[in-house]
CSV table of C-alpha atoms and ligand atoms in Angstrom, one decimal:
chain,number,residue,atom,x,y,z
A,1,MET,CA,-18.1,-3.4,10.7
A,2,ILE,CA,-17.6,-5.4,7.5
A,3,PHE,CA,-14.5,-5.8,5.8
A,4,ALA,CA,-14.3,-7.4,2.4
A,5,ARG,CA,-11.4,-8.1,0.3
A,6,LEU,CA,-10.4,-7.1,-3.6
A,7,ALA,CA,-7.9,-9.0,-5.7
A,8,THR,CA,-4.5,-8.0,-5.3
A,9,VAL,CA,-3.5,-5.8,-8.3
A,10,VAL,CA,0.4,-5.0,-9.3
A,11,GLY,CA,1.9,-2.2,-10.0
A,12,ALA,CA,2.8,1.8,-9.5
A,13,VAL,CA,-0.4,2.9,-10.5
A,14,ALA,CA,-3.1,0.9,-11.7
A,15,GLY,CA,-7.0,1.4,-13.3
A,16,VAL,CA,-9.5,-0.9,-13.6
A,17,ALA,CA,-11.9,-0.5,-17.0
A,18,THR,CA,-15.5,-0.5,-16.8
A,19,VAL,CA,-16.4,-2.7,-20.1
A,20,VAL,CA,-14.7,-5.8,-19.7
A,21,ALA,CA,-16.6,-9.2,-20.2
A,22,GLN,CA,-18.0,-10.8,-17.2
A,23,SER,CA,-16.0,-13.9,-17.3
A,24,ALA,CA,-12.8,-11.8,-17.8
A,25,PHE,CA,-12.5,-10.1,-14.3
A,26,VAL,CA,-9.3,-11.4,-12.2
A,27,ASN,CA,-11.6,-11.0,-8.9
A,28,GLN,CA,-14.4,-9.7,-7.2
A,29,THR,CA,-16.5,-8.7,-4.0
A,30,THR,CA,-19.6,-8.3,-2.0
A,31,CYS,CA,-19.6,-5.4,0.6
A,32,ASN,CA,-23.2,-4.1,2.5
A,33,GLY,CA,-24.5,-5.2,-0.7
A,34,LYS,CA,-22.4,-3.4,-3.0
A,35,GLN,CA,-20.3,-5.4,-5.3
A,36,TYR,CA,-17.0,-4.5,-6.8
A,37,THR,CA,-14.5,-6.2,-9.7
A,38,TYR,CA,-11.1,-6.5,-10.4
A,39,GLN,CA,-11.4,-6.6,-14.0
A,40,GLU,CA,-8.2,-6.0,-15.7
A,41,LEU,CA,-4.9,-4.2,-14.9
A,42,VAL,CA,-5.4,-1.0,-17.5
A,43,ASP,CA,-2.1,0.4,-17.4
A,44,TYR,CA,0.9,1.5,-16.2
A,45,GLY,CA,4.0,4.3,-16.2
A,46,ALA,CA,7.1,5.0,-14.0
A,47,ILE,CA,9.3,8.4,-13.2
A,48,SER,CA,12.6,8.1,-14.4
A,49,GLY,CA,14.4,7.3,-11.3
A,50,ASP,CA,17.3,10.5,-12.1
A,51,ALA,CA,14.5,12.8,-12.8
A,52,SER,CA,14.6,16.1,-10.8
A,53,ASP,CA,11.5,19.1,-10.2
A,54,GLU,CA,12.8,22.9,-10.8
A,55,PHE,CA,14.3,23.0,-7.2
A,56,GLY,CA,17.1,20.7,-8.6
A,57,ASP,CA,15.6,18.2,-6.0
A,58,THR,CA,15.6,14.4,-7.6
A,59,ILE,CA,11.7,13.4,-7.6
A,60,GLY,CA,12.9,10.0,-6.2
A,61,GLY,CA,9.9,8.3,-4.9
A,62,ILE,CA,6.4,9.7,-5.5
A,63,GLY,CA,3.9,7.1,-3.7
A,64,SER,CA,3.4,8.5,0.0
A,65,SER,CA,0.4,9.6,-1.8
A,66,LEU,CA,-1.7,10.8,-4.8
A,67,ALA,CA,-4.5,12.9,-5.9
A,68,ILE,CA,-6.1,13.3,-9.4
A,69,ASP,CA,-7.3,16.9,-10.0
A,70,ARG,CA,-10.4,16.2,-12.6
A,71,SER,CA,-10.1,19.9,-14.2
A,72,ILE,CA,-9.1,19.3,-18.0
A,73,PRO,CA,-5.8,18.5,-18.2
A,74,VAL,CA,-6.2,16.0,-15.8
A,75,VAL,CA,-3.6,16.7,-13.2
A,76,LEU,CA,-1.4,14.1,-10.8
A,77,TRP,CA,-0.7,15.4,-7.4
A,78,ALA,CA,2.1,13.8,-5.9
A,79,LEU,CA,3.3,13.1,-2.7
A,80,PRO,CA,7.2,12.4,-2.3
A,81,ASP,CA,6.8,11.8,1.9
A,82,ARG,CA,9.6,13.7,3.4
A,83,GLY,CA,12.0,12.9,1.4
A,84,TRP,CA,14.6,10.7,1.3
A,85,ASN,CA,15.6,9.1,4.3
A,86,MET,CA,17.1,5.8,4.1
A,87,GLU,CA,19.8,6.6,6.7
A,88,GLY,CA,17.8,9.5,9.2
A,89,THR,CA,15.8,12.5,8.5
A,90,LEU,CA,16.9,15.5,5.8
A,91,ASN,CA,16.5,18.7,5.7
A,92,PHE,CA,14.4,18.1,2.9
A,93,GLN,CA,11.3,20.8,2.5
A,94,PRO,CA,8.1,18.5,2.1
A,95,ARG,CA,6.4,19.3,-1.2
A,96,ILE,CA,3.9,18.2,-3.8
A,97,TYR,CA,4.4,17.8,-7.5
A,98,LYS,CA,2.3,18.2,-9.8
A,99,LEU,CA,2.5,16.1,-13.4
A,100,ASP,CA,-0.1,15.9,-16.7
A,101,ILE,CA,-0.5,12.5,-16.9
A,102,LEU,CA,-1.2,10.6,-20.4
A,103,PHE,CA,-3.6,7.9,-20.5
A,104,THR,CA,-4.6,5.2,-22.8
A,105,PRO,CA,-6.4,2.1,-22.2
A,106,GLU,CA,-7.1,-0.8,-23.7
A,107,PRO,CA,-10.3,-1.6,-23.9
A,108,SER,CA,-9.9,-4.7,-26.2
A,109,ALA,CA,-6.7,-6.0,-23.2
A,110,THR,CA,-7.8,-8.7,-21.3
A,111,VAL,CA,-6.5,-10.8,-18.1
A,112,ALA,CA,-4.4,-12.7,-20.6
A,113,ASN,CA,-3.3,-9.8,-22.1
A,114,GLN,CA,-2.7,-7.1,-19.9
A,115,SER,CA,-2.0,-3.6,-21.3
A,116,GLY,CA,1.2,-2.2,-21.7
A,117,ASN,CA,2.7,0.6,-20.4
A,118,ASN,CA,1.0,3.1,-21.8
A,119,LEU,CA,0.8,5.9,-18.6
A,120,PHE,CA,3.0,8.0,-19.2
A,121,PHE,CA,4.0,11.3,-16.9
A,122,THR,CA,5.3,14.7,-17.7
A,123,TYR,CA,6.3,17.2,-14.9
A,124,LYS,CA,4.7,20.5,-14.9
A,125,GLU,CA,5.5,22.2,-11.0
A,126,THR,CA,6.3,21.7,-7.6
A,127,VAL,CA,4.7,23.3,-4.2
A,128,ARG,CA,6.7,24.0,-1.3
A,129,PHE,CA,5.4,23.4,2.2
A,130,PHE,CA,5.3,27.2,4.6
A,131,GLY,CA,4.6,27.5,8.3
A,132,LEU,CA,2.0,29.7,8.8
A,133,ASP,CA,5.1,32.3,9.1
A,134,GLY,CA,6.3,31.5,5.8
A,135,THR,CA,8.9,29.3,7.1
A,136,PRO,CA,9.2,26.7,5.0
A,137,CYS,CA,8.6,23.0,6.2
A,138,THR,CA,10.7,19.9,7.3
A,139,GLY,CA,11.6,16.6,7.1
A,140,LEU,CA,13.7,16.1,10.0
A,141,GLY,CA,11.6,14.6,12.5
A,142,ALA,CA,10.0,16.1,15.6
A,143,ASP,CA,12.0,16.8,19.2
A,144,PRO,CA,11.0,14.7,22.0
A,145,MET,CA,9.6,17.7,23.7
A,146,GLY,CA,8.1,21.5,22.9
A,147,HIS,CA,6.0,22.7,20.3
A,148,LEU,CA,5.7,26.0,18.0
A,149,SER,CA,2.9,28.0,18.9
A,150,PHE,CA,0.6,30.0,16.7
A,151,ALA,CA,-2.5,32.4,17.3
A,152,SER,CA,-5.7,30.3,16.9
A,153,PHE,CA,-3.9,27.4,16.0
A,154,PRO,CA,-3.3,23.9,18.4
A,155,ASP,CA,0.3,23.3,19.0
A,156,LEU,CA,2.4,22.2,16.7
A,157,SER,CA,5.5,20.0,16.9
A,158,VAL,CA,8.7,21.3,16.1
A,159,ALA,CA,12.2,20.2,14.7
A,160,THR,CA,15.4,21.9,16.1
A,161,TYR,CA,18.3,21.5,13.6
A,162,THR,CA,22.1,22.6,14.4
A,163,GLY,CA,24.6,24.6,11.7
A,164,ASP,CA,23.1,24.1,8.6
A,165,SER,CA,21.2,20.8,9.5
A,166,PHE,CA,23.3,19.0,7.2
A,167,GLY,CA,26.6,18.5,9.2
A,168,ASN,CA,28.1,22.1,8.9
A,169,VAL,CA,28.2,25.6,10.5
A,170,GLY,CA,25.2,27.8,10.5
A,171,PRO,CA,23.1,28.9,12.2
A,172,GLY,CA,20.7,26.5,13.2
A,173,GLY,CA,16.8,26.8,13.4
A,174,ARG,CA,13.4,25.7,14.3
A,175,ARG,CA,10.8,24.2,11.6
A,176,VAL,CA,7.6,22.1,11.6
A,177,PRO,CA,8.2,18.7,10.3
A,178,VAL,CA,6.2,17.5,7.9
A,179,ASP,CA,6.0,14.0,7.3
A,180,ALA,CA,3.7,13.7,3.9
A,181,LYS,CA,1.8,10.5,3.9
A,182,GLY,CA,-2.0,11.7,2.7
A,183,LEU,CA,-3.6,13.9,0.7
A,184,ALA,CA,-6.6,15.1,-0.6
A,185,LEU,CA,-7.5,18.2,-2.8
A,186,ASN,CA,-10.0,20.9,-2.0
A,187,PRO,CA,-12.1,22.8,-5.3
A,188,ASP,CA,-10.1,26.5,-4.4
A,189,GLY,CA,-7.0,25.1,-5.1
A,190,SER,CA,-6.5,24.0,-1.6
A,191,PHE,CA,-5.4,20.8,-0.3
A,192,TRP,CA,-5.5,18.4,3.2
A,193,VAL,CA,-2.1,16.9,4.0
A,194,SER,CA,-1.9,14.2,7.3
A,195,ASP,CA,-0.2,12.9,8.9
A,196,GLU,CA,-0.6,16.1,11.8
A,197,HIS,CA,-1.1,18.6,9.4
A,198,GLY,CA,-3.4,20.3,6.9
A,199,PRO,CA,-4.7,21.9,5.4
A,200,PHE,CA,-2.5,23.8,3.2
A,201,SER,CA,-3.0,27.0,0.6
A,202,ALA,CA,-2.6,26.6,-3.2
A,203,ALA,CA,0.6,28.1,-3.2
A,204,GLY,CA,1.6,25.5,-0.2
A,205,LEU,CA,1.3,27.9,2.7
A,206,LEU,CA,-0.5,26.0,6.4
A,207,ILE,CA,-3.6,27.6,6.5
A,208,ALA,CA,-5.3,25.4,9.6
A,209,ALA,CA,-4.1,22.3,11.3
A,210,ILE,CA,-6.3,19.8,13.2
A,211,ARG,CA,-5.3,18.3,17.3
A,212,PRO,CA,-6.4,14.7,17.0
A,213,VAL,CA,-8.1,13.6,19.6
A,214,ASP,CA,-5.8,13.2,22.7
A,215,ALA,CA,-5.9,9.4,23.2
A,216,MET,CA,-3.8,9.2,19.9
A,217,ILE,CA,-1.2,12.0,20.8
A,218,PRO,CA,1.8,10.1,21.8
A,219,MET,CA,3.0,10.8,25.1
A,220,ARG,CA,6.5,9.9,26.8
A,221,ASN,CA,6.8,11.0,31.0
A,222,GLY,CA,3.2,12.2,31.0
A,223,THR,CA,4.1,14.9,28.3
A,224,GLU,CA,3.9,15.7,24.7
A,225,SER,CA,6.4,14.2,22.9
A,226,PHE,CA,5.9,13.7,18.7
A,227,SER,CA,9.3,12.6,18.2
A,228,ALA,CA,9.3,9.4,16.2
A,229,ASP,CA,12.1,8.6,16.9
A,230,SER,CA,13.9,9.6,13.3
A,231,PRO,CA,17.8,11.5,13.8
A,232,PRO,CA,18.7,13.2,11.4
A,233,PHE,CA,21.7,12.2,8.3
A,234,TYR,CA,24.1,14.7,10.1
A,235,ASP,CA,24.2,12.8,13.5
A,236,ASN,CA,25.7,9.7,12.4
A,237,LYS,CA,23.1,9.1,9.5
A,238,GLY,CA,20.5,8.5,12.0
A,239,ALA,CA,22.1,5.6,14.0
A,240,GLY,CA,20.9,5.0,17.1
A,241,ASP,CA,17.8,6.8,18.9
A,242,ASP,CA,17.1,10.4,19.5
A,243,VAL,CA,14.5,10.1,22.3
A,244,PHE,CA,14.1,7.7,25.2
A,245,PRO,CA,11.7,5.6,25.7
A,246,ALA,CA,12.4,4.8,21.4
A,247,ASN,CA,9.1,3.8,21.8
A,248,ASN,CA,6.0,6.3,23.4
A,249,PRO,CA,4.0,4.1,25.6
A,250,THR,CA,0.9,6.1,24.5
A,251,GLY,CA,-0.6,7.1,21.5
A,252,ARG,CA,0.6,6.8,17.8
A,253,ASP,CA,3.6,4.7,16.9
A,254,ASN,CA,6.6,6.5,15.8
A,255,ASN,CA,5.8,7.0,12.2
A,256,HIS,CA,2.6,5.0,12.1
A,257,GLY,CA,0.5,8.2,11.6
A,258,PHE,CA,-2.8,9.1,9.4
A,259,GLU,CA,-1.5,7.4,6.5
A,260,GLY,CA,-4.3,7.0,5.2
A,261,LEU,CA,-6.7,10.7,4.1
A,262,THR,CA,-10.0,11.3,1.8
A,263,VAL,CA,-12.6,13.7,1.4
A,264,THR,CA,-16.2,12.8,0.7
A,265,GLY,CA,-17.3,13.5,-3.5
A,266,GLY,CA,-19.5,16.7,-1.7
A,267,GLY,CA,-16.2,17.1,0.4
A,268,ASN,CA,-17.9,17.6,3.5
A,269,ALA,CA,-16.7,15.5,5.8
A,270,LEU,CA,-12.8,14.4,5.8
A,271,TYR,CA,-11.6,10.9,7.0
A,272,VAL,CA,-8.1,9.5,8.2
A,273,LEU,CA,-7.1,6.2,9.2
A,274,MET,CA,-4.0,5.6,11.1
A,275,GLN,CA,-1.7,3.7,10.1
A,276,ALA,CA,-1.6,1.3,12.8
A,277,ALA,CA,-3.4,0.4,15.9
A,278,LEU,CA,-2.2,3.4,18.8
A,279,ASN,CA,0.5,1.8,21.0
A,280,GLN,CA,-1.8,1.8,23.9
A,281,GLU,CA,-3.8,-0.3,21.8
A,282,GLY,CA,-1.1,-3.0,20.5
A,283,GLY,CA,1.0,-0.7,18.3
A,284,THR,CA,3.9,-2.1,19.3
A,285,ASN,CA,3.5,-4.7,17.8
A,286,LYS,CA,3.3,-6.4,14.3
A,287,GLN,CA,1.1,-8.7,15.9
A,288,THR,CA,-1.4,-7.1,17.7
A,289,GLU,CA,-1.7,-3.8,16.1
A,290,TRP,CA,-4.6,-4.5,14.2
A,291,GLN,CA,-7.4,-2.8,15.5
A,292,THR,CA,-6.9,0.6,13.6
A,293,ARG,CA,-9.3,4.2,14.1
A,294,LEU,CA,-10.8,6.0,11.5
A,295,VAL,CA,-11.9,9.3,12.6
A,296,GLU,CA,-14.2,11.7,10.7
A,297,TYR,CA,-14.0,15.8,10.5
A,298,ASP,CA,-17.0,18.0,9.7
A,299,ILE,CA,-15.5,20.5,6.7
A,300,THR,CA,-18.4,21.9,5.8
A,301,VAL,CA,-16.5,25.2,7.1
A,302,PRO,CA,-13.0,23.8,5.8
A,303,SER,CA,-11.2,26.4,8.4
A,304,ALA,CA,-12.6,25.0,11.3
A,305,PRO,CA,-12.7,21.2,11.1
A,306,GLN,CA,-15.2,19.4,13.8
A,307,TYR,CA,-15.1,16.4,15.1
A,308,ALA,CA,-17.4,14.4,13.8
A,309,ARG,CA,-17.5,10.5,14.6
A,310,GLU,CA,-15.1,8.2,15.5
A,311,PHE,CA,-15.0,3.9,14.3
A,312,VAL,CA,-12.5,1.3,14.8
A,313,VAL,CA,-11.2,-0.8,11.5
A,314,PRO,CA,-9.8,-4.2,12.0
A,315,LEU,CA,-6.8,-4.3,9.6
A,316,PRO,CA,-6.3,-7.7,7.8
A,317,LEU,CA,-3.8,-10.2,9.0
A,318,TYR,CA,-1.3,-12.7,6.9
A,319,ASN,CA,1.4,-15.0,7.1
A,320,ASP,CA,4.8,-14.0,6.8
A,321,PRO,CA,6.3,-17.2,5.1
A,322,THR,CA,9.5,-16.3,6.2
A,323,ALA,CA,8.6,-15.5,9.9
A,324,LYS,CA,8.7,-18.5,12.9
A,325,ALA,CA,5.1,-20.0,13.3
A,326,SER,CA,4.9,-17.8,16.9
A,327,LYS,CA,5.6,-14.4,14.5
A,328,ASN,CA,2.0,-15.1,12.9
A,329,PRO,CA,0.1,-13.4,11.5
A,330,LYS,CA,0.9,-10.4,11.3
A,331,VAL,CA,-0.8,-7.3,10.5
A,332,ALA,CA,-1.4,-5.8,6.6
A,333,ALA,CA,-0.6,-2.1,8.3
A,334,GLN,CA,-2.3,0.3,5.6
A,335,PRO,CA,-0.7,3.3,3.7
A,336,GLU,CA,-3.8,4.4,1.4
A,337,ILE,CA,-8.0,5.2,1.7
A,338,PHE,CA,-10.6,6.1,-0.5
A,339,HIS,CA,-13.9,7.4,-0.2
A,340,ILE,CA,-15.7,5.4,-3.0
A,341,GLN,CA,-19.1,6.2,-1.7
A,342,ASP,CA,-22.2,5.9,1.9
A,343,GLY,CA,-19.6,5.6,3.7
A,344,GLN,CA,-17.3,2.6,2.2
A,345,PHE,CA,-14.0,3.0,2.0
A,346,PHE,CA,-11.1,1.6,-0.9
A,347,VAL,CA,-7.7,0.5,1.9
A,348,LEU,CA,-4.5,-0.2,0.8
A,349,ALA,CA,-3.6,-2.6,3.6
A,350,ARG,CA,0.1,-4.8,2.6
A,351,ASP,CA,2.5,-6.1,4.1
A,352,SER,CA,6.1,-4.8,4.0
A,353,GLY,CA,9.5,-5.8,3.7
A,354,ALA,CA,9.3,-8.1,0.7
A,355,GLY,CA,10.4,-7.0,-2.9
A,356,HIS,CA,13.0,-6.9,-5.1
A,357,GLY,CA,16.5,-5.9,-2.8
A,358,GLN,CA,14.4,-7.2,0.0
A,359,SER,CA,15.5,-10.7,1.5
A,360,SER,CA,12.4,-11.5,0.2
A,361,PRO,CA,11.4,-11.1,-3.3
A,362,LEU,CA,7.8,-12.0,-2.6
A,363,SER,CA,4.9,-9.8,-1.1
A,364,VAL,CA,2.0,-11.5,0.0
A,365,TYR,CA,-0.6,-9.9,1.1
A,366,ARG,CA,-1.4,-6.1,-1.2
A,367,HIS,CA,-4.5,-5.7,-1.6
A,368,ILE,CA,-7.2,-3.6,-2.3
A,369,ASP,CA,-10.1,-3.9,0.3
A,370,VAL,CA,-13.3,-2.8,0.9
A,371,PHE,CA,-14.9,-1.8,4.2
A,372,ASP,CA,-17.9,-0.2,5.2
A,373,ILE,CA,-19.0,2.2,7.8
A,374,ALA,CA,-22.7,2.2,7.6
A,375,SER,CA,-23.4,-0.4,11.3
A,376,ALA,CA,-19.9,0.3,13.0
A,377,THR,CA,-20.0,1.8,16.0
A,378,ASP,CA,-19.4,5.5,16.9
A,379,ILE,CA,-16.1,5.4,19.3
A,380,LYS,CA,-16.4,9.1,19.6
A,381,GLY,CA,-15.0,10.8,22.5
A,382,SER,CA,-15.3,7.2,24.9
A,383,VAL,CA,-11.7,6.0,25.0
B,1,LIG,C1,-9.8,-13.8,-4.9
B,1,LIG,O1,-9.6,-13.1,-3.5
B,1,LIG,C2,-9.9,-14.0,-3.3
B,1,LIG,C3,-9.1,-12.8,-1.3
B,1,LIG,O2,-7.7,-12.7,-1.9
B,1,LIG,C4,-9.0,-15.2,-2.6
B,1,LIG,O3,-9.5,-16.1,-2.0
B,1,LIG,C5,-9.5,-15.9,-4.6
B,1,LIG,O4,-8.6,-17.3,-4.5
B,1,LIG,C6,-9.6,-15.1,-5.3
B,1,LIG,N1,-10.4,-15.5,-6.1
B,1,LIG,C7,-10.1,-16.0,-7.6
B,1,LIG,C8,-10.7,-16.5,-8.7
B,1,LIG,O5,-8.6,-15.7,-7.7
B,2,LIG,C1,-3.3,-8.2,-26.8
B,2,LIG,O1,-4.3,-6.8,-27.4
B,2,LIG,C2,-3.7,-5.4,-27.6
B,2,LIG,C3,-4.6,-4.4,-27.6
B,2,LIG,O2,-4.1,-3.9,-26.4
B,2,LIG,C4,-4.0,-6.1,-29.0
B,2,LIG,O3,-3.2,-5.8,-30.6
B,2,LIG,C5,-3.1,-7.5,-29.1
B,2,LIG,O4,-2.9,-8.3,-30.2
B,2,LIG,C6,-3.4,-8.9,-27.9
B,2,LIG,N1,-2.8,-9.8,-28.4
B,2,LIG,C7,-3.3,-11.3,-28.6
B,2,LIG,C8,-2.0,-11.9,-28.5
B,2,LIG,O5,-4.1,-11.4,-27.9
B,3,LIG,C1,11.6,10.0,30.1
B,3,LIG,O1,12.7,10.5,31.6
B,3,LIG,C2,13.6,10.1,31.2
B,3,LIG,C3,14.0,8.9,32.5
B,3,LIG,O2,14.2,10.4,33.6
B,3,LIG,C4,14.9,10.8,30.6
B,3,LIG,O3,16.4,10.2,30.6
B,3,LIG,C5,14.1,10.8,29.0
B,3,LIG,O4,14.9,12.4,28.3
B,3,LIG,C6,12.4,11.3,29.4
B,3,LIG,N1,12.4,11.7,28.0
B,3,LIG,C7,11.6,12.8,27.9
B,3,LIG,C8,11.4,12.6,26.1
B,3,LIG,O5,11.3,13.2,28.4
């Protein structure tokens, strides 16, 4: 496994210009014979904090994953995670925003004279996600136990809510929870979403789902338990735990699912990367969660993904200046990957809990790193 680092990129959305004098680059790295150069930040832009979509919901954060539809005009697809969930999870219907982007690179900008705010977004439309029986999906956390069963699908996790799901009188309900983290577009307008679901049709209807390998399934008391211990807002603003034990001893760690999702250029292979290690492999501790799993699925037949290969990606380490020496180094968990070419990937490994409004404003590790699987060991089926 080759693991190299590319320099820090600052800003919400960054691009790398192609024509710049050699001397002008910010940083450079070589990964298994391929050289990557970070030349400059060419663009950045923002969406107004009070913007709302066609259903009247605030657009808020759009960054849990982005994908570019390269048809003309170019359209940006953006995943708003599972909606606002700072005080417990909400019965927000997970969705995608489509935005027109106006991008005017400034080739004359240099490292010393970086581009201004010249990336502009115009909201177009929203595609909301529905379970395969047409019931809306939800941003609420999964139940401690139980699942929904549909013919020819693997069992899907379920979120059961009471009342109207916002603390008022209502009939209650059961919905497929989607904590959407990764996004890739298919040529027919359908799209893949992780962490546990996908693909969805162009209209947002779930049309297939992948059950990950058994080692990844969260277990409590020897039983499948998809809860990520994320109680709803209506239950005391999400305070406390809604499952015991709060940390599942094995399988994906709470809220550390398939954050990275990417499809190869030819559309034949889908890769998903866990945010950090599984719990039986060190996942409950910031110092030990560095060996995370990358799974390859053959999607030549998109409706029938085949588990093809599996690898271990060692995540980078960093020293948190606010932590005791005994708590360092920490693992830079990852929220996004991108397949570049020939088995090489970008991964956005980063620290967390730093930035304006946090206890420490300084983020000490925020990179686009590169890794290569050409000579990595395939661990498919071995654990
Ligand atoms: C390039 O990035 C590496 C890794 O972060 C760093 O050690 C090095 O100092 C950087 N080089 C330059 C020229 O900034
Ligand atoms: C910075 O770059 C812009 C073009 O992007 C140019 O108009 C401006 O003159 C440059 N400023 C300096 C100080 O070089
Ligand atoms: C696991 O077992 C404990 C002790 O019996 C129980 O309190 C808890 O609810 C169980 N958790 C699940 C998810 O079944």
